Short mmCIF file of C-alpha atoms in Angstrom, two decimals:
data_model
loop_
_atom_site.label_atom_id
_atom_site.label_comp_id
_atom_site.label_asym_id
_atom_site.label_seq_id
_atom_site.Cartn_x
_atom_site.Cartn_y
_atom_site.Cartn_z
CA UNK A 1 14.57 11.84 23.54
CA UNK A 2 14.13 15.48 24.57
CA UNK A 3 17.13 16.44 22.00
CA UNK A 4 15.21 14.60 19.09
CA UNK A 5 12.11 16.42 20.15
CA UNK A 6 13.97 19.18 19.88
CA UNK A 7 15.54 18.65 16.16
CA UNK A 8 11.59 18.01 15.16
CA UNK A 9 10.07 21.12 16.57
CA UNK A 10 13.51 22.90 14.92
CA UNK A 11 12.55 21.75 11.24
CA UNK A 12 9.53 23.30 12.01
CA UNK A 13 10.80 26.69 13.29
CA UNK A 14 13.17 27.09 10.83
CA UNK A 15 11.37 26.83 7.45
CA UNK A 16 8.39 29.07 9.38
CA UNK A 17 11.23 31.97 9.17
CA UNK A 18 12.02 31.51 6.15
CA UNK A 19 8.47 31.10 5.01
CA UNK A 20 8.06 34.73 6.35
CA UNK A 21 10.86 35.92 4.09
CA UNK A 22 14.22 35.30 2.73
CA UNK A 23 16.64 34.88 5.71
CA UNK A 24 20.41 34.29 5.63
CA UNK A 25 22.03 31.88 7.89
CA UNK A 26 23.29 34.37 10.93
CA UNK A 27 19.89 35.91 10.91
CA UNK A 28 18.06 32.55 11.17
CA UNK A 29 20.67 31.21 14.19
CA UNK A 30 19.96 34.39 15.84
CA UNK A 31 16.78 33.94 15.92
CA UNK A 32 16.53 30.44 16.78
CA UNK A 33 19.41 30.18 19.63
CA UNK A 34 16.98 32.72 21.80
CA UNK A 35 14.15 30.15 22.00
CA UNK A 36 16.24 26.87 21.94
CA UNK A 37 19.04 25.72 24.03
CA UNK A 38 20.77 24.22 20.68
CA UNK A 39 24.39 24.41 19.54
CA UNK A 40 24.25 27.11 16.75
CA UNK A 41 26.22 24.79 14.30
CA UNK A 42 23.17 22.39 13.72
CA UNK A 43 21.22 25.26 12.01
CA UNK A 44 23.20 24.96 8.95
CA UNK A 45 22.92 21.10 8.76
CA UNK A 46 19.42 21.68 8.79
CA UNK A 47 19.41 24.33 5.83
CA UNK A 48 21.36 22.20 4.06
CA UNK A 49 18.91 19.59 4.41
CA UNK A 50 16.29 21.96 3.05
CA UNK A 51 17.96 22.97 -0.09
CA UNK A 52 18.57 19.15 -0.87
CA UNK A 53 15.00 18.13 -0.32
CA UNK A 54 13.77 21.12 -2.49
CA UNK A 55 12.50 22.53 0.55
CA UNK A 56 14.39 26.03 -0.09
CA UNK A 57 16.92 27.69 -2.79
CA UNK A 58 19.70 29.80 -1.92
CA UNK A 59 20.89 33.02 -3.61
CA UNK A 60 23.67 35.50 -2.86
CA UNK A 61 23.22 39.08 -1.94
CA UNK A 62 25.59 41.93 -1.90
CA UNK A 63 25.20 43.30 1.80
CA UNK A 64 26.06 47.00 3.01
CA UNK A 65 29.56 46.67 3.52
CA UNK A 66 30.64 43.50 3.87
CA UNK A 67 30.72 40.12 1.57
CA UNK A 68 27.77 38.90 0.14
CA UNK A 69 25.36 36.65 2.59
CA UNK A 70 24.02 33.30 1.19
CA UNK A 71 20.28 33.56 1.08
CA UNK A 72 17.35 31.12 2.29
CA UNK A 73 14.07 31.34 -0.09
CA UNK A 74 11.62 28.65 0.72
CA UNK A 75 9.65 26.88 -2.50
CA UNK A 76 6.28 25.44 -3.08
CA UNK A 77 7.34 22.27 -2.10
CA UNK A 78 9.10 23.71 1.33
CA UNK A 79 5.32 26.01 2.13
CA UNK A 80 3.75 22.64 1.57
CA UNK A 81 5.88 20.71 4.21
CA UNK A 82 6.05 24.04 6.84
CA UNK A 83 1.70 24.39 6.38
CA UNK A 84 1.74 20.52 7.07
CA UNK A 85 4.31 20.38 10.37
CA UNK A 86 2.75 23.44 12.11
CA UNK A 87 -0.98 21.58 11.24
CA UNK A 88 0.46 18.47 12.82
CA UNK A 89 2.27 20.55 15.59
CA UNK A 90 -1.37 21.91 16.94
CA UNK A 91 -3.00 19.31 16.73
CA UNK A 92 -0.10 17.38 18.88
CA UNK A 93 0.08 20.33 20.97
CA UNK A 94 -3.97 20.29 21.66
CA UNK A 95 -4.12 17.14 22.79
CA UNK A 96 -0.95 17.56 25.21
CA UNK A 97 -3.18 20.27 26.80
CA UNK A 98 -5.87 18.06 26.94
CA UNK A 99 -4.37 15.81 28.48
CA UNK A 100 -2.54 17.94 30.91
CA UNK A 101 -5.93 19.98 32.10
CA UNK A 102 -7.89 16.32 32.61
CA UNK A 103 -6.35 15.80 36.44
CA UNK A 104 -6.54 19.51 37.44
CA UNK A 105 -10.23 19.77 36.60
CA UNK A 106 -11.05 16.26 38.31
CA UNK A 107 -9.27 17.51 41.58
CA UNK A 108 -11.30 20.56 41.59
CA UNK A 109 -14.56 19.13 41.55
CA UNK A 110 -13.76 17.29 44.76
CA UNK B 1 39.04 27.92 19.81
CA UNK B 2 39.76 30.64 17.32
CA UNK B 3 38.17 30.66 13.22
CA UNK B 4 41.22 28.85 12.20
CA UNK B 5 41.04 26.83 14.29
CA UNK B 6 37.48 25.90 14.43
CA UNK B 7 37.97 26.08 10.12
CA UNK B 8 40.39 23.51 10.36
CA UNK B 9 38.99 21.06 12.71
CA UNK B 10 35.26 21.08 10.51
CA UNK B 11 37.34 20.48 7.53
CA UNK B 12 39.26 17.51 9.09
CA UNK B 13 36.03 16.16 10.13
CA UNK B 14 34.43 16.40 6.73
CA UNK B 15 36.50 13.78 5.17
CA UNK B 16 34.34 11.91 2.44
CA UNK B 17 31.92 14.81 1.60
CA UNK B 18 32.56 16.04 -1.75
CA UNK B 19 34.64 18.50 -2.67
CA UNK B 20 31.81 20.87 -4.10
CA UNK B 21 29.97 20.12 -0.29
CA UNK B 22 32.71 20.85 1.59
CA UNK B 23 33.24 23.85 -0.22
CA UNK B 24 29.65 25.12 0.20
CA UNK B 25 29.25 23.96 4.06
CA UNK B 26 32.81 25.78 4.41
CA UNK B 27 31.30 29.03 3.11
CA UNK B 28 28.71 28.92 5.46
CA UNK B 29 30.86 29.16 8.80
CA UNK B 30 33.17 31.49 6.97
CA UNK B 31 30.41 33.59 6.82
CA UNK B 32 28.80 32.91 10.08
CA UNK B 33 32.18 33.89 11.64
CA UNK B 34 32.53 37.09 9.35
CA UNK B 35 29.12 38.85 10.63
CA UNK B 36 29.29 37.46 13.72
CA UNK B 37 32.83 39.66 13.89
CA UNK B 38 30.91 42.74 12.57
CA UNK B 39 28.41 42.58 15.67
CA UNK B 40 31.63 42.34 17.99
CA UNK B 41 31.64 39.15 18.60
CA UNK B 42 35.07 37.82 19.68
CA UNK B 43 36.12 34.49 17.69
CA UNK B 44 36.00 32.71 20.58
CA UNK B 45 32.42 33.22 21.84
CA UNK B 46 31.37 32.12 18.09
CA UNK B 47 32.77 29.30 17.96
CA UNK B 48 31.52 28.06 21.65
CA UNK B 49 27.94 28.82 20.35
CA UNK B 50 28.39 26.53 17.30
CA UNK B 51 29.64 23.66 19.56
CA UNK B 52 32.39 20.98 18.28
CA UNK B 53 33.04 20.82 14.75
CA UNK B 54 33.02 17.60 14.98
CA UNK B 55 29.51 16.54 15.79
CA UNK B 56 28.20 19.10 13.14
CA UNK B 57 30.66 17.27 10.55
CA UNK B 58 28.69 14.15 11.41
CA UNK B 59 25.37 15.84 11.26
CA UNK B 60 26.32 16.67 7.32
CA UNK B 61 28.02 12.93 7.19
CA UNK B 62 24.58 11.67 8.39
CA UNK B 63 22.60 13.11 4.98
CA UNK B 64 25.49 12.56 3.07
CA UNK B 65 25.57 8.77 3.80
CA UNK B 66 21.48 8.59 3.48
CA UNK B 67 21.96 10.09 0.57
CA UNK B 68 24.13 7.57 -0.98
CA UNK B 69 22.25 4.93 0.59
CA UNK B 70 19.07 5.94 -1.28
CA UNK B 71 20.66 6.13 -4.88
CA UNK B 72 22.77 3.00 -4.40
CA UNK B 73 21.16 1.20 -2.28
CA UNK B 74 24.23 -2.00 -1.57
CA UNK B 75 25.03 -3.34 1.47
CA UNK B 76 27.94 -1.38 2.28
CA UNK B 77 25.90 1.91 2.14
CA UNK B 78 23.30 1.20 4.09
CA UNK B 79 25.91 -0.19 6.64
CA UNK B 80 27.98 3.29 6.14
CA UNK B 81 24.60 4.70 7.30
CA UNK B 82 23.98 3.28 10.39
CA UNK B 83 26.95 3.79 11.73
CA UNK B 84 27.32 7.07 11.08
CA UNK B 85 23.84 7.68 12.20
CA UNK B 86 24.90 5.49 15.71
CA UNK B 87 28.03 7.67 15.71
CA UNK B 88 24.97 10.94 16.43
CA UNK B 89 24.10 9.42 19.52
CA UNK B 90 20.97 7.65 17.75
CA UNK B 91 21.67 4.21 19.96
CA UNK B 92 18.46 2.92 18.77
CA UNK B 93 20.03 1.91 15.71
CA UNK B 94 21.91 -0.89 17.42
CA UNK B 95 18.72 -2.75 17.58
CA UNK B 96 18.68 -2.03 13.51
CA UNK B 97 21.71 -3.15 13.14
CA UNK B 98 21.18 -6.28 14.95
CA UNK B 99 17.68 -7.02 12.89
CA UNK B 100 19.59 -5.78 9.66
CA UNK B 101 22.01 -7.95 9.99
CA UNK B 102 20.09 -11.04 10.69
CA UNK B 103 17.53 -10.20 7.53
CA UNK B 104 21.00 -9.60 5.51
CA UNK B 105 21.95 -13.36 6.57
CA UNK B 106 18.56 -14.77 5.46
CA UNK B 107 18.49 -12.59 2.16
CA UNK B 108 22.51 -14.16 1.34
CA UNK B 109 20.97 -17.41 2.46
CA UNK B 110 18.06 -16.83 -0.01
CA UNK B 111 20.28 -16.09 -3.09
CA UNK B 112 22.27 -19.10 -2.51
CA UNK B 113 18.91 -21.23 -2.64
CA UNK B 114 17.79 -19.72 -5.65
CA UNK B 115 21.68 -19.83 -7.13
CA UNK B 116 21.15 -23.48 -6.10
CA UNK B 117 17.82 -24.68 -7.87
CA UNK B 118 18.44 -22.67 -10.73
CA UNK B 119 22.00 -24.51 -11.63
CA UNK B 120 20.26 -27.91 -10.57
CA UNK B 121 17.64 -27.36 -13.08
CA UNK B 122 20.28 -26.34 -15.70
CA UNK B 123 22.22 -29.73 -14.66
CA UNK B 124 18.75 -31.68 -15.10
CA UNK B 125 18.56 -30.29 -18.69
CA UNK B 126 22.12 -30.73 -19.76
CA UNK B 127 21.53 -34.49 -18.96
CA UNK B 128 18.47 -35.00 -20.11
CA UNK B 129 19.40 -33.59 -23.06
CA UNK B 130 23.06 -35.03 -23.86
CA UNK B 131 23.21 -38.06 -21.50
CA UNK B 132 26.91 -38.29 -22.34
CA UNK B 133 27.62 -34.48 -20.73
CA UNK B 134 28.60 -34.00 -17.34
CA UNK B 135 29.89 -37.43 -16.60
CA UNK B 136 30.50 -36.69 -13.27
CA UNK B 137 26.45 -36.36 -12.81
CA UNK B 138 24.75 -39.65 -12.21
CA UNK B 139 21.25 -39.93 -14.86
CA UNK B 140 18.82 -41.53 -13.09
CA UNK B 141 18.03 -44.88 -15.13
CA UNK B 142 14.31 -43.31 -16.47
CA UNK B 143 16.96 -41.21 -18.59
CA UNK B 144 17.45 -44.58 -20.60
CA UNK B 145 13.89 -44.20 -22.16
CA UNK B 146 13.01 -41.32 -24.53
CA UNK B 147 9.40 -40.60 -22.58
CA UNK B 148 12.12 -39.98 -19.49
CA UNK B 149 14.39 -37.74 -20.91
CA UNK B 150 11.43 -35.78 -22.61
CA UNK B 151 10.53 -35.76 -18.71
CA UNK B 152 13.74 -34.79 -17.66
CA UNK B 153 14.42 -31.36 -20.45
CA UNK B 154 10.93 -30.33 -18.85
CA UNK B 155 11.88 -30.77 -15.31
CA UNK B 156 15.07 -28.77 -15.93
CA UNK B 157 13.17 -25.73 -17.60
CA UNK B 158 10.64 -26.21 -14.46
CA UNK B 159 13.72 -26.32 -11.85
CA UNK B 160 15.54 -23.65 -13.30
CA UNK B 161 12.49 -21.53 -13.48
CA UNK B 162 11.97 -21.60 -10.32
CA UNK B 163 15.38 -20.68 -9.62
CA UNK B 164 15.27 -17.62 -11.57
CA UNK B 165 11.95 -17.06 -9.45
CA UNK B 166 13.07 -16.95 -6.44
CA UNK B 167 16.53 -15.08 -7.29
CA UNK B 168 14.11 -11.92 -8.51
CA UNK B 169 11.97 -12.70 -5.27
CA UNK B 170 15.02 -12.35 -3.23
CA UNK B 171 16.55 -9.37 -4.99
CA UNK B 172 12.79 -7.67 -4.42
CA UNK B 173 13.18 -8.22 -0.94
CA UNK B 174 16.57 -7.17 -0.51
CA UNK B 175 15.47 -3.96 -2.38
CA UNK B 176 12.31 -3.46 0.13
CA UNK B 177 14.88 -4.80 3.18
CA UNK B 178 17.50 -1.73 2.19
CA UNK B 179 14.76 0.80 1.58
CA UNK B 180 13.05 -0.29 5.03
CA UNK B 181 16.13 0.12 6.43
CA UNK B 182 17.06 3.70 5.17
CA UNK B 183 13.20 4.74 5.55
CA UNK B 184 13.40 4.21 9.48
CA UNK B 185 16.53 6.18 9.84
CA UNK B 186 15.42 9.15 8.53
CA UNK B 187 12.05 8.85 10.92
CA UNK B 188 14.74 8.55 13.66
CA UNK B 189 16.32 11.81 12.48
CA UNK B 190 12.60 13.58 12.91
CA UNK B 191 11.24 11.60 15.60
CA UNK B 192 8.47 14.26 15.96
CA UNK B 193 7.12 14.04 12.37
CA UNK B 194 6.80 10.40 13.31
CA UNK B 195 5.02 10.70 16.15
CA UNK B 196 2.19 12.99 15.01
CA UNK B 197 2.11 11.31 11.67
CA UNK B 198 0.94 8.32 12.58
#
């Protein structure tokens, strides 16, 4: 359950990078293995994923010194889904803290 | 486990992706392993991070066999599917498989019912049209008066109709069945989407 959770939440965080702008893979795994306790290899399933579903195109870029990186550029389609999972992620989110603050509050009246 | 090593093993593991796939998910690791180098990363520690080659070869097995599944939707694929997808760790498609199964039984079950009536109305025709044809089939005796054969061409046409009827039923089903099927696997893969979706 809690690794599912996980792979949800890491759609999410993922195409919100690249929704900021362009990423390559390393970048992305960097950023994402310092909030989540995931193996680093399931990031590029995941972009994979994206470029399939139209989510995201890639391009390659000459870098300084070194081969060229594969590049992550998210599309209409992939802002539409990101805009959508972070709406549904607050509202999910809200209503956890709702919930969590009911018993605390009760207990303090008392 | 060194690059080469790590290289070889994702390859091995990738059997069945195509060969313009593998070369594209190859590129990626290649390249994952090549700046990870430039920061000073030793092999070793990259490979560690990225976890077994294996179980990301079955995360890219996963879409490829939902993918297949969705443009061909037969039997087989779908099958191919949930297997791979219990191979993940998702154990809740054993239940699936056990409901799949049994709606797969009914659906064959179905097209040999439809199969059925429609070749019993075609049988009803041939006799009621050429009472000398199939002499194997028994006429019943209204077939001796004209008024009972004229009965007996339209029964046929009914009969077989209805056959026919039921076969595109039953293919419609089996079409919703397999797209049911593939539709709650990939929920499974994003079980949060699900839940807040709903």
């Amino acid at each position: 359950m809690i690794t599912q959770f996980k792979k949800g939440a890491l759609e999410m965080c993922v195409l919100s990078l690249i929704d900021k702008k362009d990423c390559y893979g390393y970048e992305i795994v960097e950023i994402i293995s310092q909030g989540f306790e995931v193996s680093e290899g399931t990031i590029y399933p995941l972009l994979r994923r994206f470029v399939n579903e139209a989510y995201c195109i890639t391009y390659l870029k000459e870098s300084s010194g070194g081969p060229p990186r594969k590049y992550y550029s998210i599309t209409e389609e992939g802002k539409k889904r990101v805009r959508r999972l972070i709406e549904q992620w607050k509202f999910f989110s809200e209503q956890v803290d709702y919930i969590i603050r009911l018993p605390l509050e009760g207990r303090e009246k008392e | 486990m060194n690059q080469q090593e790590f290289m070889r093993r994702l390859k091995a593991s990738l059997k069945g992706v195509s060969e313009e796939a593998m070369a594209d998910i190859l590129y990626d690791y290649e390249e994952h392993f090549d700046i990870g180098k430039q920061r000073g990363k030793t092999e070793e520690e990259i490979s560690d991070a990225l976890g077994l080659p294996e179980q990301i070869a079955s995360q890219y097995r996963l879409d490829q066999a939902i993918k297949k599944a969705e443009e061909a939707p037969r039997a087989s694929n779908v099958l191919a599917a949930i297997f791979v997808g219990m191979g993940l760790g998702f154990f809740n498609l054993v239940f699936v498989l056990g409901i799949w199964l049994l709606l797969f039984g009914v659906l064959v079950g179905l097209l040999a019912a439809s199969i059925g009536v429609f070749v019993a109305g075609l049988v009803v025709l041939a006799k009621a049209c050429v009472p000398c044809a199939l002499p194997w089939v028994q006429a019943p005796f209204v077939f001796d008066l004209v008024t009972g054969r004229l009965a007996g061409v339209f029964a046929g046409i009914g009969v077989g109709a209805m056959g026919l009827l039921l076969l595109m039923l039953t293919i419609w089903l089996t079409e919703m069945v397999y797209r049911g099927t593939i539709a709650y696997i990939k929920t499974n893969i994003r079980i949060i989407q699900k839940a807040s979706e709903e």
